[in-house]
Amino acid sequence: MSSNIAGKIVVITGASSGLGEATARLLSAEGATVVLGARRADRLQALASDLTGKGGKALALTTDVADRSQVGKLVEAAVQEYERIDVMINNAGLMPQAPLERLRVDEWDRMIDVNIKGVLYGIAAALPYMKRQKSGHFINVSSVAGHKVGPGFAVYAAIKHAVRALSEGLRQEVKPYNIRTTVISPGAVATELPNSVTEPDVAERLKKFYGEIAIPADSFARAVAFAVSQPEDVDVNEILFRPTRQEL
Ligand SMILES: NC(=O)c1ccc[n+]([C@@H]2O[C@H](COP(=O)([O-])OP(=O)(O)OC[C@H]3O[C@@H](n4cnc5c(N)ncnc54)[C@H](OP(=O)(O)O)[C@@H]3O)[C@@H](O)[C@H]2O)c1
């Protein structure tokens, strides 16, 4: 597996915890160079130091994906330092679930800014370089909620459906440039994600659900590694996985 991961320049948003961090660790162990973006500079720096201490190559850049110029700078930093970008993982996100009638409109706005505009900004930043290289790989993070809608997570589900629609459109458009696109839709994975819920009753229910069934973040990292490690003429477009115990 490692032959097609080693040496690749991989930019990861939301790399300071959870799925992004686990992916940085696995890909770095497989020989990729990782360029890490998120807002918590201390967490990013600690991760980069840990990876370089283990012999890997890592660069950390404080990035708010809701700000297009910051996402641009993250990708530019990767290209300036390592001369290209092979994989762009648009992973940063939050999940402040709540029923629509509670009108957490500020949280709807935040999810739109981070979970979908952040992905669009990642595409805008990396696509020109990948077109020029005539190679590249986008990995966008959706969710089981990108396939299923249920009460209490309508906005999150709408945005994760949008990530899948966007990824399919991107897939079709980038054919001439030899660019691959993968959308990964995880079920419940043990990360800090439930911490973004602000409604106490929802938070309690969700933490109980995650506590009972969530699987380790490495499950996601292995799905990324599977997609990235394929031969260049194989484009893995969709991966949907859940904990074996997860019903919905
Ligand atoms: N865990 C699950 O069960 C699950 C299931 C399906 C999909 N997902 C998706 O997986 C992705 C990663 O979430 P996670 O589970 O790993 O949760 P997490 O541990 O909370 O990680 C979220 C990451 O996103 C970053 N982030 C949040 N807002 C950001 C912003 N404005 N700019 C840049 N980075 C930002 C956070 O870093 P900072 O706070 O340092 O900025 C953190 O690194 C999300 O898109 C989520 O929707 C997760």
Coordinates of N, CA and C and ligand atoms in Angstrom, one line a residue, residues 14-20 37-40 63-66 91-95 110 114-115 141-144 156 160 186-193 210, ligand 1:
G14 N -8.8 20.8 9.2 CA -9.4 20.1 10.3 C -8.5 19.1 10.9
A15 N -7.2 19.4 10.8 CA -6.2 18.4 11.2 C -5.8 18.4 12.7
S16 N -6.4 19.3 13.5 CA -6.0 19.4 14.8 C -6.6 18.4 15.8
S17 N -7.6 17.6 15.3 CA -8.2 16.6 16.1 C -9.0 15.6 15.2
G18 N -9.5 14.6 15.9 CA -10.4 13.6 15.2 C -9.9 13.0 14.0
L19 N -10.8 13.0 12.9 CA -10.5 12.3 11.7 C -9.3 12.9 11.0
G20 N -9.2 14.2 11.0 CA -8.0 14.9 10.3 C -6.7 14.5 11.0
G37 N -3.9 22.1 8.5 CA -4.6 23.3 8.7 C -5.8 23.2 9.7
A38 N -5.9 24.1 10.6 CA -7.0 24.2 11.5 C -6.8 25.5 12.3
R39 N -7.8 25.8 13.2 CA -7.6 27.1 14.0 C -6.7 26.9 15.2
R40 N -6.8 25.8 15.9 CA -6.0 25.7 17.1 C -4.5 25.4 16.8
T63 N -5.3 27.9 10.2 CA -6.2 28.2 9.1 C -7.7 28.1 9.5
D64 N -8.4 29.2 9.2 CA -9.9 29.1 9.4 C -10.5 28.9 8.0
V65 N -11.1 27.7 7.8 CA -11.6 27.4 6.4 C -12.8 28.3 6.0
A66 N -13.4 29.0 6.9 CA -14.5 29.9 6.6 C -13.9 31.2 5.9
N91 N -11.8 18.4 5.2 CA -12.3 17.6 6.3 C -12.9 18.5 7.4
A92 N -12.5 19.7 7.5 CA -12.9 20.5 8.7 C -14.4 20.6 8.7
G93 N -15.0 20.5 9.9 CA -16.4 20.6 10.1 C -16.9 20.6 11.5
L94 N -18.1 21.0 11.7 CA -18.7 20.9 13.0 C -20.2 20.4 12.9
M95 N -20.8 20.0 14.0 CA -22.1 19.4 13.9 C -23.0 19.8 15.0
R110 N -23.0 29.0 10.6 CA -21.6 28.5 10.9 C -21.4 27.2 10.1
V114 N -18.5 26.7 7.4 CA -17.3 25.8 7.6 C -17.5 24.5 6.7
N115 N -18.7 23.9 6.8 CA -18.9 22.6 6.3 C -19.1 22.5 4.8
V141 N -15.2 15.3 2.9 CA -15.8 14.5 3.9 C -17.3 14.8 4.0
S142 N -18.1 13.8 3.7 CA -19.5 14.0 3.9 C -19.8 13.2 5.2
S143 N -20.9 12.4 5.2 CA -21.3 11.7 6.4 C -22.4 10.7 6.0
V144 N -22.8 9.8 6.9 CA -24.0 9.1 6.8 C -25.2 10.1 6.6
Y156 N -27.4 20.0 9.1 CA -26.2 19.2 8.9 C -26.3 18.2 7.7
K160 N -24.3 18.1 4.2 CA -23.5 16.9 3.9 C -24.0 16.3 2.5
P186 N -18.6 8.9 6.8 CA -18.5 8.0 7.9 C -19.8 8.0 8.7
G187 N -20.0 6.9 9.5 CA -21.0 6.9 10.5 C -20.4 7.5 11.8
A188 N -20.8 7.0 13.0 CA -20.3 7.5 14.2 C -18.9 7.1 14.5
V189 N -18.0 8.1 14.6 CA -16.6 7.8 14.8 C -16.2 8.7 16.1
A190 N -15.5 8.1 17.0 CA -15.2 8.8 18.2 C -14.2 9.9 18.0
T191 N -14.7 11.2 18.0 CA -13.9 12.4 17.9 C -14.5 13.5 18.8
E192 N -14.0 14.7 18.6 CA -14.5 15.8 19.4 C -15.8 16.4 18.8
L193 N -16.3 15.8 17.7 CA -17.4 16.4 17.0 C -18.7 16.6 17.9
Y210 N -22.8 8.2 20.9 CA -21.4 8.0 20.5 C -20.6 7.1 21.4
Ligands
LIG1 N1 -16.9 11.9 13.9 C1 -18.0 11.5 13.2 O1 -18.8 10.7 13.7 C2 -18.2 12.0 11.9 C3 -19.1 11.4 11.1 C4 -19.4 11.8 9.8 C5 -18.7 12.9 9.3 N2 -17.8 13.6 10.1 C6 -17.2 14.8 9.6 O2 -15.8 14.6 9.8 C7 -15.2 15.9 9.8 C8 -14.1 16.0 10.9 O3 -14.8 16.0 12.1 P1 -14.3 15.1 13.4 O4 -15.3 14.0 13.6 O5 -12.9 14.8 13.2 O6 -14.5 16.2 14.6 P2 -13.5 17.0 15.4 O7 -12.6 16.1 16.2 O8 -14.3 18.0 16.2 O9 -12.6 17.7 14.3 C9 -13.1 18.8 13.6 C10 -11.9 19.5 13.0 O10 -12.4 20.6 12.2 C11 -11.7 21.8 12.6 N3 -12.4 23.0 12.3 C12 -13.6 23.3 12.9 N4 -14.0 24.6 12.4 C13 -12.9 25.0 11.6 C14 -12.7 26.2 10.9 N5 -13.5 27.2 10.9 N6 -11.5 26.2 10.2 C15 -10.6 25.2 10.2 N7 -10.8 24.1 10.9 C16 -12.0 24.0 11.6 C17 -11.3 21.6 14.0 O11 -10.1 22.3 14.3 P3 -10.0 23.7 15.1 O12 -11.2 23.7 16.1 O13 -8.7 23.7 15.7 O14 -10.2 24.7 14.0 C18 -11.0 20.1 14.0 O15 -9.6 19.9 13.6 C19 -16.3 16.9 9.8 O16 -16.5 17.4 8.5 C20 -17.5 16.1 10.3 O17 -18.7 16.6 9.8 C21 -17.5 13.1 11.4

